[in-house]
Coordinates of C-alpha atoms in Angstrom, one line a residue:
Chain H
M1 CA 93.4 111.5 114.4
Q2 CA 90.1 109.9 113.4
N3 CA 87.6 111.8 111.2
P4 CA 84.2 111.5 112.9
F5 CA 82.5 112.2 109.6
D6 CA 84.1 109.5 107.5
T7 CA 82.0 106.9 105.8
A8 CA 82.8 103.8 103.6
E9 CA 81.7 105.7 100.5
R10 CA 83.7 108.8 101.2
K11 CA 86.8 106.6 101.9
A12 CA 86.2 104.6 98.7
F13 CA 85.9 107.8 96.7
R14 CA 89.0 109.3 98.3
E15 CA 91.0 106.2 97.5
S16 CA 89.7 106.1 93.9
V17 CA 90.7 109.7 93.4
E18 CA 94.1 109.0 95.1
A19 CA 94.8 106.1 92.7
F20 CA 93.7 108.2 89.7
V21 CA 95.9 111.1 90.7
A22 CA 98.9 108.9 91.5
R23 CA 98.8 107.1 88.1
E24 CA 97.3 109.7 85.7
I25 CA 98.6 113.1 87.0
A26 CA 101.5 112.9 89.4
P27 CA 104.0 111.2 87.0
F28 CA 103.4 113.9 84.3
A29 CA 102.8 117.0 86.5
N30 CA 106.2 118.5 85.8
E31 CA 106.3 117.6 82.1
W32 CA 102.8 119.2 81.5
D33 CA 103.7 122.3 83.5
E34 CA 106.8 122.9 81.5
A35 CA 104.9 122.2 78.3
G36 CA 102.1 124.6 79.4
D37 CA 99.4 122.1 78.4
F38 CA 98.0 118.7 79.2
P39 CA 96.0 116.2 77.1
W40 CA 92.3 116.7 76.9
E41 CA 91.8 113.0 77.7
L42 CA 92.4 113.8 81.3
H43 CA 89.2 115.9 81.4
R44 CA 87.2 112.9 80.2
Q45 CA 88.9 110.6 82.7
A46 CA 88.2 113.0 85.6
G47 CA 84.6 113.3 84.3
A48 CA 84.2 109.5 84.3
L49 CA 85.4 109.4 87.8
G50 CA 82.6 111.7 88.9
L51 CA 84.6 114.8 89.8
F52 CA 82.4 117.3 88.1
G53 CA 78.8 116.2 89.0
F54 CA 78.2 117.4 92.6
G55 CA 74.9 118.9 93.2
I56 CA 73.7 118.4 89.6
D57 CA 70.8 116.2 88.6
E58 CA 71.4 112.9 87.0
A59 CA 69.2 114.0 84.1
Y60 CA 71.9 116.5 83.1
G61 CA 74.8 114.1 83.6
G62 CA 75.4 115.0 87.3
L63 CA 75.7 112.8 90.3
G64 CA 72.2 113.4 91.6
F65 CA 73.5 114.2 95.0
D66 CA 75.9 116.5 96.8
D67 CA 78.4 115.9 99.5
A68 CA 80.6 118.7 100.8
F69 CA 83.1 116.1 102.3
M70 CA 83.6 114.5 98.9
R71 CA 84.1 117.9 97.3
M72 CA 86.6 118.6 100.1
D73 CA 88.4 115.3 99.8
S74 CA 88.7 115.4 96.0
G75 CA 90.0 119.0 96.3
V76 CA 92.6 118.0 98.8
T77 CA 93.8 114.9 96.9
L78 CA 94.1 116.7 93.6
A79 CA 96.0 119.6 95.1
Y80 CA 98.3 117.2 97.0
T81 CA 100.0 116.4 93.7
G82 CA 101.3 119.9 93.4
A83 CA 99.9 120.1 89.8
G84 CA 98.0 123.3 90.4
G85 CA 97.7 124.2 86.7
V86 CA 96.1 120.9 85.8
N87 CA 93.7 121.1 88.7
A88 CA 92.7 124.7 87.8
S89 CA 91.9 123.7 84.2
L90 CA 90.0 120.6 85.3
G91 CA 88.1 122.3 88.1
C92 CA 87.2 125.6 86.5
R93 CA 84.1 124.1 85.0
N94 CA 82.7 123.5 88.5
I95 CA 82.1 127.2 89.0
M96 CA 80.1 127.5 85.8
T97 CA 77.9 124.4 85.8
G98 CA 76.0 125.5 88.9
P99 CA 74.6 128.7 87.3
I100 CA 73.6 126.7 84.2
A101 CA 71.9 124.1 86.3
K102 CA 70.1 126.7 88.4
L103 CA 69.3 129.4 85.8
A104 CA 69.3 128.0 82.2
S105 CA 66.4 126.8 80.2
E106 CA 65.7 123.0 80.2
E107 CA 66.9 122.8 76.6
I108 CA 70.3 124.4 77.4
R109 CA 70.7 122.3 80.5
R110 CA 70.2 119.1 78.5
A111 CA 72.4 120.2 75.7
V112 CA 75.3 121.7 77.6
L113 CA 75.6 120.2 81.1
P114 CA 76.3 116.5 80.1
E115 CA 79.0 117.6 77.7
I116 CA 80.8 119.6 80.4
I117 CA 80.3 117.3 83.3
S118 CA 81.5 114.3 81.4
G119 CA 84.7 116.2 80.5
R120 CA 84.0 116.0 76.7
E121 CA 83.8 119.8 76.6
G122 CA 85.2 122.5 78.8
G123 CA 83.4 125.4 80.5
A124 CA 84.6 128.6 82.1
L125 CA 83.1 131.4 84.2
A126 CA 84.0 134.8 82.9
M127 CA 83.6 137.6 85.4
T128 CA 86.9 139.4 86.0
E129 CA 87.7 142.3 83.6
P130 CA 90.9 144.2 82.9
S131 CA 89.6 147.1 85.0
G132 CA 88.7 145.0 88.0
G133 CA 88.0 141.5 89.5
S134 CA 87.0 141.5 93.1
D135 CA 84.7 144.4 92.7
L136 CA 82.1 142.8 90.4
S137 CA 79.6 145.5 91.0
R138 CA 81.6 147.8 88.7
M139 CA 81.6 145.4 85.8
K140 CA 81.9 147.2 82.5
T141 CA 81.1 144.6 79.9
R142 CA 77.6 145.5 78.5
A143 CA 74.8 143.5 76.9
V144 CA 72.2 145.4 74.9
R145 CA 69.0 143.9 73.3
D146 CA 69.1 143.3 69.6
G147 CA 65.9 141.8 68.2
Q148 CA 65.5 138.3 69.6
G149 CA 68.8 138.4 71.3
W150 CA 71.6 140.4 72.9
R151 CA 74.8 142.0 71.8
I152 CA 77.7 141.7 74.3
S153 CA 80.7 144.1 74.2
G154 CA 83.6 144.2 76.5
E155 CA 86.6 142.2 77.8
K156 CA 87.1 139.5 80.4
T157 CA 90.5 138.5 81.6
F158 CA 92.4 135.9 83.8
I159 CA 89.7 133.4 82.7
T160 CA 90.9 129.9 83.8
G161 CA 90.2 127.3 81.2
G162 CA 89.5 130.1 78.9
M163 CA 91.4 129.0 75.8
K164 CA 89.8 125.5 75.5
A165 CA 86.3 126.0 76.9
R166 CA 83.4 125.5 74.6
W167 CA 81.0 127.4 76.8
Y168 CA 81.3 130.5 79.0
V169 CA 79.0 131.9 81.6
V170 CA 79.6 135.6 81.2
G171 CA 78.5 138.4 83.4
A172 CA 77.5 141.6 81.6
R173 CA 75.7 144.8 82.5
T174 CA 72.2 145.1 81.2
G175 CA 70.9 147.7 83.5
S176 CA 71.9 150.4 86.0
E177 CA 75.1 150.7 88.0
G178 CA 75.9 148.3 90.8
F179 CA 75.1 144.7 91.5
G180 CA 71.5 144.9 90.4
G181 CA 72.3 145.8 86.8
I182 CA 74.2 142.6 85.9
S183 CA 72.9 139.6 84.0
L184 CA 74.4 136.3 83.0
F185 CA 74.7 134.9 79.5
L186 CA 75.9 131.6 78.1
V187 CA 78.3 132.2 75.2
E188 CA 79.6 129.5 73.0
A189 CA 83.1 129.6 71.6
G190 CA 82.9 130.4 67.9
S191 CA 80.1 132.9 68.2
Q192 CA 80.4 135.8 65.9
G193 CA 82.2 138.7 67.7
F194 CA 83.8 136.4 70.2
N195 CA 87.6 136.1 70.4
R196 CA 90.1 134.8 72.9
T197 CA 93.8 135.3 73.4
P198 CA 96.1 133.2 75.7
I199 CA 97.7 134.8 78.8
K200 CA 101.3 133.6 78.9
N201 CA 104.1 134.0 81.4
K202 CA 102.1 133.3 84.5
M203 CA 103.9 132.9 87.8
G204 CA 102.3 129.5 88.3
W205 CA 99.6 127.2 87.0
W206 CA 101.6 126.8 83.8
A207 CA 99.7 123.7 82.6
S208 CA 96.4 125.6 82.7
D209 CA 95.0 127.6 79.8
T210 CA 94.2 131.1 80.9
A211 CA 92.7 133.6 78.5
T212 CA 91.5 137.1 77.9
L213 CA 88.1 137.1 76.1
H214 CA 87.0 139.7 73.7
F215 CA 83.4 140.4 73.0
D216 CA 82.9 142.7 70.0
D217 CA 79.1 143.0 69.5
C218 CA 79.0 139.3 70.2
Y219 CA 75.5 138.1 69.4
V220 CA 73.8 135.8 71.9
P221 CA 70.3 134.4 71.4
A222 CA 67.7 135.4 74.0
G223 CA 67.5 131.8 75.1
N224 CA 71.1 131.9 76.3
Q225 CA 70.3 134.5 79.0
L226 CA 70.6 132.8 82.3
G227 CA 68.0 133.7 84.9
E228 CA 66.2 137.0 85.3
E229 CA 67.6 140.2 84.0
G230 CA 69.7 142.0 86.6
L231 CA 69.3 139.4 89.4
C232 CA 72.1 137.1 88.5
L233 CA 74.9 138.0 90.8
L234 CA 72.7 137.4 93.7
A235 CA 71.6 134.1 92.2
I236 CA 75.2 132.8 91.8
M237 CA 76.5 133.9 95.2
E238 CA 76.0 130.3 96.3
N239 CA 78.3 129.2 93.5
F240 CA 81.1 131.4 94.9
N241 CA 80.6 129.6 98.3
F242 CA 81.3 126.2 96.6
E243 CA 84.3 127.8 94.9
R244 CA 85.7 128.9 98.3
L245 CA 85.2 125.4 99.7
A246 CA 87.1 124.0 96.7
L247 CA 90.0 126.5 97.0
A248 CA 90.4 126.1 100.7
S249 CA 90.4 122.3 100.3
G250 CA 93.1 122.8 97.6
C251 CA 95.1 124.9 100.0
L252 CA 94.9 122.1 102.6
G253 CA 96.2 119.6 100.0
M254 CA 99.1 121.9 99.1
A255 CA 100.0 122.4 102.8
K256 CA 99.9 118.7 103.5
R257 CA 102.2 118.0 100.6
C258 CA 104.6 120.7 101.9
L259 CA 104.6 119.1 105.3
D260 CA 105.1 115.5 104.0
D261 CA 107.9 116.5 101.6
A262 CA 109.6 118.5 104.3
I263 CA 109.5 115.6 106.8
G264 CA 110.8 113.2 104.1
W265 CA 113.7 115.5 103.3
A266 CA 114.4 116.3 107.0
K267 CA 114.8 112.5 107.7
E268 CA 117.2 112.1 104.9
R269 CA 119.4 115.1 105.0
E270 CA 122.2 115.3 107.5
T271 CA 123.8 118.5 108.9
F272 CA 126.2 118.8 111.8
G273 CA 126.4 115.1 112.1
K274 CA 122.7 114.3 112.4
P275 CA 119.6 114.3 110.3
L276 CA 117.7 117.6 110.0
I277 CA 114.8 116.1 111.8
R278 CA 116.9 115.8 115.0
H279 CA 117.5 119.6 115.0
Q280 CA 115.1 121.5 117.3
V281 CA 114.8 124.4 114.8
I282 CA 113.5 122.0 112.2
R283 CA 111.3 120.1 114.6
H284 CA 109.6 123.4 115.6
K285 CA 108.9 124.2 112.0
I286 CA 107.3 120.9 111.5
A287 CA 105.1 121.5 114.6
D288 CA 104.1 124.9 113.3
M289 CA 103.1 123.5 109.9
S290 CA 101.3 120.5 111.3
M291 CA 99.2 122.5 113.9
R292 CA 98.0 124.9 111.2
I293 CA 97.2 122.1 108.9
D294 CA 95.2 120.3 111.6
A295 CA 93.3 123.5 112.4
L296 CA 92.4 124.1 108.7
E297 CA 91.3 120.5 108.3
A298 CA 89.1 120.6 111.4
Y299 CA 87.6 123.9 110.3
L300 CA 86.9 122.6 106.8
R301 CA 85.2 119.5 108.2
A302 CA 83.0 121.5 110.4
I303 CA 82.0 123.7 107.5
A304 CA 81.4 120.6 105.2
W305 CA 79.2 119.1 107.9
T306 CA 77.2 122.4 108.2
M307 CA 76.8 122.5 104.4
N308 CA 75.6 118.9 104.3
E309 CA 73.0 119.9 106.9
G310 CA 71.6 122.3 104.4
E311 CA 73.0 125.6 105.6
M312 CA 75.4 127.9 103.7
P313 CA 78.0 129.2 106.2
A314 CA 79.1 132.1 104.0
A315 CA 81.1 133.9 106.7
E316 CA 83.0 130.7 107.6
L317 CA 83.6 129.9 103.9
A318 CA 85.2 133.3 103.4
K319 CA 87.3 132.9 106.6
V320 CA 88.4 129.4 105.7
K321 CA 89.5 130.5 102.3
V322 CA 91.9 133.0 104.0
L323 CA 93.0 130.4 106.6
G324 CA 93.6 128.1 103.7
S325 CA 95.7 130.4 101.6
T326 CA 97.7 131.7 104.5
T327 CA 98.3 128.2 105.8
A328 CA 99.4 127.0 102.4
E329 CA 101.7 130.0 102.0
F330 CA 103.2 129.5 105.5
C331 CA 103.8 125.8 104.9
A332 CA 105.2 126.3 101.4
S333 CA 107.7 128.8 102.8
E334 CA 108.7 126.6 105.7
A335 CA 109.0 123.5 103.5
M336 CA 111.2 125.4 101.1
Q337 CA 113.3 126.5 104.0
I338 CA 113.7 122.9 105.2
L339 CA 114.5 121.6 101.7
G340 CA 117.0 124.4 101.2
G341 CA 118.8 124.3 97.9
A342 CA 117.0 121.1 96.8
G343 CA 113.7 123.0 97.2
Y344 CA 114.9 125.8 95.0
L345 CA 115.1 123.5 91.9
R346 CA 112.4 123.5 89.3
G347 CA 110.7 120.2 88.7
Q348 CA 109.6 119.2 92.1
A349 CA 106.3 119.8 93.9
I350 CA 107.4 122.3 96.7
E351 CA 108.9 124.7 94.2
R352 CA 105.7 124.7 92.2
I353 CA 103.5 125.0 95.3
Y354 CA 105.6 127.9 96.6
R355 CA 104.9 129.8 93.3
E356 CA 101.3 128.8 93.2
V357 CA 100.2 129.8 96.8
K358 CA 99.8 133.3 95.6
V359 CA 97.0 132.5 93.1
M360 CA 95.2 130.9 96.0
A361 CA 95.5 134.1 98.0
I362 CA 94.2 136.2 95.0
G363 CA 91.8 134.1 92.9
G364 CA 88.3 133.2 93.8
G365 CA 88.1 136.3 96.1
S366 CA 91.3 137.9 97.4
E367 CA 92.2 137.5 101.1
E368 CA 91.3 141.1 101.7
I369 CA 87.9 140.8 100.1
M370 CA 87.3 137.6 102.0
R371 CA 88.0 139.2 105.3
D372 CA 85.7 142.1 104.5
L373 CA 83.0 139.7 103.4
A374 CA 83.4 137.6 106.5
V375 CA 82.9 140.5 108.8
K376 CA 79.9 141.7 106.8
Q377 CA 78.4 138.2 106.9
M378 CA 78.9 138.3 110.7
G379 CA 76.4 141.1 110.7
L380 CA 78.9 143.9 111.5
Chain M
M1 CA 78.5 82.6 81.7
K2 CA 79.1 83.3 85.4
I3 CA 82.6 84.4 86.5
L4 CA 83.9 84.0 90.0
V5 CA 86.6 86.4 91.0
P6 CA 88.4 85.9 94.4
V7 CA 90.0 89.1 95.7
K8 CA 92.5 89.6 98.6
R9 CA 92.9 92.5 100.9
V10 CA 96.6 93.3 101.3
V11 CA 98.9 96.1 102.4
D12 CA 98.7 98.9 99.8
Y13 CA 101.5 98.6 97.2
N14 CA 102.7 102.1 98.1
V15 CA 103.3 101.3 101.8
K16 CA 106.8 100.6 103.0
V17 CA 106.2 97.8 105.5
R18 CA 108.3 97.5 108.6
V19 CA 109.2 94.2 110.3
K20 CA 107.8 93.9 113.8
P21 CA 110.5 94.0 116.5
D22 CA 109.8 90.4 117.6
Q23 CA 110.3 89.3 113.9
T24 CA 107.0 87.4 113.8
G25 CA 105.8 89.4 110.7
V26 CA 105.3 92.9 109.4
D27 CA 103.5 95.7 111.3
L28 CA 100.0 96.2 109.9
A29 CA 98.8 98.7 112.5
N30 CA 97.4 101.8 110.9
V31 CA 98.7 100.7 107.5
K32 CA 96.7 101.5 104.3
M33 CA 95.1 98.3 102.9
S34 CA 93.9 97.9 99.4
M35 CA 92.9 95.2 96.9
N36 CA 95.8 93.2 95.7
P37 CA 96.8 94.7 92.3
F38 CA 96.7 91.3 90.5
C39 CA 93.1 90.8 91.9
E40 CA 92.2 94.2 90.5
I41 CA 93.3 93.0 87.1
A42 CA 91.2 89.9 87.5
V43 CA 88.1 92.0 88.4
E44 CA 88.8 94.2 85.4
E45 CA 89.1 91.3 83.0
A46 CA 85.8 89.8 84.2
I47 CA 84.1 93.2 83.8
R48 CA 85.4 93.5 80.3
M49 CA 84.1 90.1 79.4
K50 CA 80.7 91.1 80.8
E51 CA 80.8 94.3 78.8
K52 CA 81.5 92.3 75.6
G53 CA 78.5 90.2 76.4
L54 CA 80.6 87.1 77.2
A55 CA 79.4 86.9 80.8
E56 CA 76.2 87.6 82.6
E57 CA 77.2 87.7 86.2
I58 CA 80.4 88.5 88.2
V59 CA 80.6 87.2 91.8
V60 CA 83.5 88.4 93.9
V61 CA 84.7 86.4 97.0
S62 CA 87.1 87.5 99.7
I63 CA 88.3 85.4 102.6
G64 CA 89.6 87.6 105.5
P65 CA 88.8 89.9 108.3
A66 CA 85.9 92.4 108.6
G67 CA 87.9 94.9 106.5
A68 CA 87.8 92.6 103.5
Q69 CA 84.3 93.7 103.0
E70 CA 85.7 97.1 101.8
T71 CA 87.7 95.2 99.2
I72 CA 84.6 93.5 98.0
R73 CA 82.8 96.8 97.8
T74 CA 85.7 98.2 95.7
A75 CA 85.2 95.3 93.2
L76 CA 81.4 95.9 93.2
A77 CA 82.1 99.6 92.5
M78 CA 84.3 98.6 89.6
G79 CA 81.3 96.7 88.2
A80 CA 81.0 93.2 89.8
D81 CA 77.5 92.2 90.6
R82 CA 77.5 90.6 94.1
G83 CA 79.9 89.5 96.8
I84 CA 80.6 86.7 99.2
H85 CA 82.6 87.5 102.3
V86 CA 84.0 84.6 104.2
T87 CA 84.9 86.3 107.5
T88 CA 87.9 85.1 109.4
D89 CA 90.7 86.7 111.4
A90 CA 92.8 83.6 111.1
I91 CA 95.9 83.3 108.9
V92 CA 94.7 81.6 105.7
E93 CA 97.2 79.9 103.5
P94 CA 96.7 79.3 99.8
L95 CA 95.6 75.7 100.3
A96 CA 92.8 76.7 102.8
V97 CA 91.7 79.5 100.4
A98 CA 91.7 77.1 97.5
K99 CA 89.6 74.6 99.5
I100 CA 87.0 77.2 100.4
L101 CA 86.9 78.5 96.8
A102 CA 86.4 74.9 95.5
K103 CA 83.4 74.6 97.8
I104 CA 82.0 78.0 96.6
A105 CA 82.6 76.9 93.0
G106 CA 80.5 73.9 93.8
E107 CA 77.7 76.0 95.0
E108 CA 77.9 78.8 92.5
S109 CA 78.8 76.8 89.4
P110 CA 80.8 79.5 87.6
E111 CA 82.2 78.6 84.2
L112 CA 85.3 80.7 84.8
I113 CA 87.3 81.6 87.8
I114 CA 89.8 84.5 87.4
L115 CA 92.3 85.1 90.1
G116 CA 95.4 87.2 90.6
K117 CA 98.5 85.2 89.9
Q118 CA 99.8 86.0 93.4
A119 CA 99.1 88.4 96.2
I120 CA 101.7 91.1 96.9
D121 CA 101.9 90.3 100.7
D122 CA 103.2 86.8 100.7
D123 CA 103.7 86.3 97.0
A124 CA 102.8 82.6 97.2
N125 CA 101.6 82.3 93.7
A126 CA 99.7 79.1 94.5
T127 CA 96.0 79.5 95.0
G128 CA 95.0 79.4 91.4
Q129 CA 97.0 76.3 90.7
M130 CA 95.8 74.5 93.8
L131 CA 92.2 75.4 93.0
G132 CA 92.7 73.9 89.5
A133 CA 93.9 70.7 91.0
L134 CA 91.1 70.5 93.6
L135 CA 88.4 71.1 91.0
G136 CA 90.1 69.1 88.2
W137 CA 89.7 72.1 85.9
P138 CA 92.2 73.3 83.2
Q139 CA 94.1 76.4 84.0
G140 CA 95.8 79.3 82.1
T141 CA 98.2 80.9 84.5
F142 CA 100.1 84.3 84.2
A143 CA 97.6 85.4 81.5
S144 CA 98.4 88.5 79.4
K145 CA 95.5 87.9 77.0
V146 CA 92.3 86.0 77.4
E147 CA 90.0 85.3 74.4
K148 CA 86.8 83.3 74.3
D149 CA 85.9 81.4 71.2
G150 CA 82.7 79.5 71.7
D151 CA 83.2 77.1 74.5
T152 CA 87.0 77.4 74.3
L153 CA 89.2 79.8 76.1
K154 CA 92.5 80.9 74.5
V155 CA 95.0 82.2 77.0
T156 CA 98.3 83.9 76.2
R157 CA 100.7 83.2 79.1
E158 CA 103.8 85.1 80.1
I159 CA 106.5 82.5 80.6
D160 CA 110.2 82.9 81.1
G161 CA 111.0 82.2 77.4
G162 CA 108.3 84.6 76.1
L163 CA 104.7 84.0 75.4
Q164 CA 102.8 80.7 75.2
T165 CA 99.3 80.2 74.0
V166 CA 97.1 77.5 75.5
S167 CA 93.5 76.6 74.7
F168 CA 91.1 74.7 76.8
G169 CA 87.4 74.1 77.5
L170 CA 85.3 75.6 80.2
P171 CA 84.9 75.5 83.2
A172 CA 88.4 76.8 83.7
I173 CA 90.8 78.9 85.8
V174 CA 92.8 81.9 84.7
T175 CA 95.4 83.7 86.8
T176 CA 96.3 87.2 85.8
D177 CA 99.6 88.7 85.0
L178 CA 100.5 92.4 85.1
R179 CA 100.0 93.2 81.4
L180 CA 96.6 91.6 81.0
N181 CA 94.8 95.0 81.3
E182 CA 94.8 98.3 83.2
P183 CA 92.1 98.3 85.8
R184 CA 89.5 101.1 85.8
Y185 CA 89.0 103.5 88.7
A186 CA 85.8 103.0 90.7
S187 CA 83.8 106.1 89.7
L188 CA 81.7 108.0 92.3
P189 CA 78.4 107.0 90.7
N190 CA 79.4 103.3 90.8
I191 CA 80.7 103.6 94.4
M192 CA 77.2 104.8 95.4
K193 CA 75.5 102.0 93.4
A194 CA 77.8 99.4 95.0
K195 CA 76.3 100.3 98.3
R196 CA 73.1 98.5 97.3
K197 CA 74.7 95.4 95.8
P198 CA 74.4 92.3 98.0
I199 CA 77.3 90.7 100.0
D200 CA 76.7 87.3 101.5
A201 CA 78.3 86.9 104.9
K202 CA 79.8 83.5 105.4
A203 CA 82.2 81.8 107.8
P204 CA 84.9 79.1 107.1
E205 CA 82.7 76.6 109.0
D206 CA 80.0 77.0 106.4
Y207 CA 82.3 75.3 104.0
G208 CA 83.7 72.8 106.5
V209 CA 87.3 73.8 105.7
D210 CA 90.0 73.4 108.3
L211 CA 92.1 76.6 108.2
T212 CA 94.9 75.4 110.4
P213 CA 98.2 76.6 108.8
R214 CA 100.4 73.9 107.3
L215 CA 103.4 76.2 107.3
E216 CA 105.2 77.7 110.2
V217 CA 106.8 81.2 110.1
L218 CA 110.2 80.9 111.8
K219 CA 111.3 84.5 111.4
V220 CA 110.6 87.6 109.3
A221 CA 113.7 89.8 108.9
E222 CA 114.5 93.0 107.0
P223 CA 116.5 92.4 103.8
P224 CA 120.2 93.2 104.4
K225 CA 121.0 96.9 103.8
R226 CA 122.6 97.6 100.4
Q227 CA 126.3 98.2 100.6
G228 CA 128.0 100.9 98.7
G229 CA 129.4 99.9 95.3
V230 CA 132.9 100.4 93.9
K231 CA 134.0 102.0 90.7
V232 CA 136.3 100.1 88.5
E233 CA 138.8 101.7 86.1
T234 CA 138.9 99.1 83.3
V235 CA 136.9 96.2 81.9
A236 CA 139.8 93.8 82.9
E237 CA 139.4 94.9 86.5
L238 CA 135.7 94.3 86.3
V239 CA 136.1 90.8 84.9
S240 CA 138.7 90.1 87.5
K241 CA 136.4 91.2 90.4
L242 CA 133.5 89.3 89.0
K243 CA 135.7 86.2 88.8
N244 CA 137.8 86.4 91.9
E245 CA 135.6 88.4 94.4
A246 CA 132.0 87.9 93.4
G247 CA 132.6 84.4 92.1
V248 CA 130.0 84.7 89.4
L249 CA 132.2 84.1 86.3

């Protein structure tokens, strides 16, 4: 089908990202995942390509424009490799540069953003705590005033990109209970009282660095406070909307890969004297996968168009994230079933995607929280 | 120095092409098209020369259907300065391409023309050499290294026996081999900038070149399907099979 929203620039960007992924990521996806790491150079290459600069002014190293379709296309293309861990570590900065661009002082914006957007340095958003993730209003990490600055105490966990980042956008309670008492701070790795430990033995995303962060009276200068005290979660809600667009796009890429690999295998593999693809039971699976993928893609495009028109369809972004992760989960399961024993082997994309669909259903707002939010956003 | 870089739009190297049922060619309907990889290397080499201060302007030319404009835009997004699109839906053979390029060289007066050694669609490997003959310029084909020393160009060529180095004066022609460089990816900021770079729209008639093919395609067929091999027990059996059955010894 044709995409009514496509333009020459979007196509050119998509092809550039495809070529980049095919040459620089796909051949190493398995090796990096097994090693639990990938070379930092890839961050720089992805930065040079322009993957990290959407919606951020050129003065701070950004692109100077935004385009939800290009965000979507790059999310799809990167996820299609099935190198979820690599994508997570590359992309995690995109959920922390927005708050800096929006809330930080001019001095910090100029010092920090170009480093992160170019991929020279890493950045991570630190919200989830050992005692809770989705329910941010009960955040326990505290920041108290100390002279010209703040002292932060508490713990953050499941922080993607958390072992290698140089800067962290950290949520901490500065006031009363609930959403209204939370402020944001920029914390630099190496600050006194700041420590990080790696989280090992993840089910997926092996190539990505995930951390628990420890703040032990960690001193932060007053200038590193982002935005007004107590108003920050409201201010970064928009940021979560972009995260949902990225995650749902990633789910679309994963689902597409599942379908393509399943079709490839079904054409090749013969059972009962004919290729799998000639068996009705397999053909129906392919129809089921394909129709869900088409629906997800069409939904995402309508959302991207709406976002480009200047609206923020928060309910739809919550719903599309659920549609995304459920579609990816369905397609991964069906593809695995079609691949049979071959799919069960480590070292190929479908096996990795099958393990990694769960993080898409949990991270960036769980499916349950997304459904609640969607209905709330629908005014009910 | 001005560098002219001709680029060709071809079937993407990842596409598995299928022969049309009537055997007149390969099926190009809904097939992904890209810049010929050797042309990408040519564009990259020109950009590197410009980045080193050895060139001031890079002009890319493509001769082909409307879609070839996209290929020119890709070159502009990589870093070329402007484009010339000679629009035609006709089949253009290397000789016709070389004749048009010779006319463009006359108008643009580049000191260097860098081309891909061949295009991955018909693999003719002829345009650069024909252009050299038409212009009477020296050529360094199959280049794996290009160095400029004053008015002299030193080109390392990949030949069957190894590497050969040739030196010659400008203006000149270089055709690129695979190992000359690794082309960059067009970055998003540069894709957006490329939108504003000019592309001159031309037609073959503007150059008075007759595109009529000199070659006739009789038939395009799939290569024969590979047969299963046999396992041999001993070296003696292998030698015997090579001698008596394969007839290669």
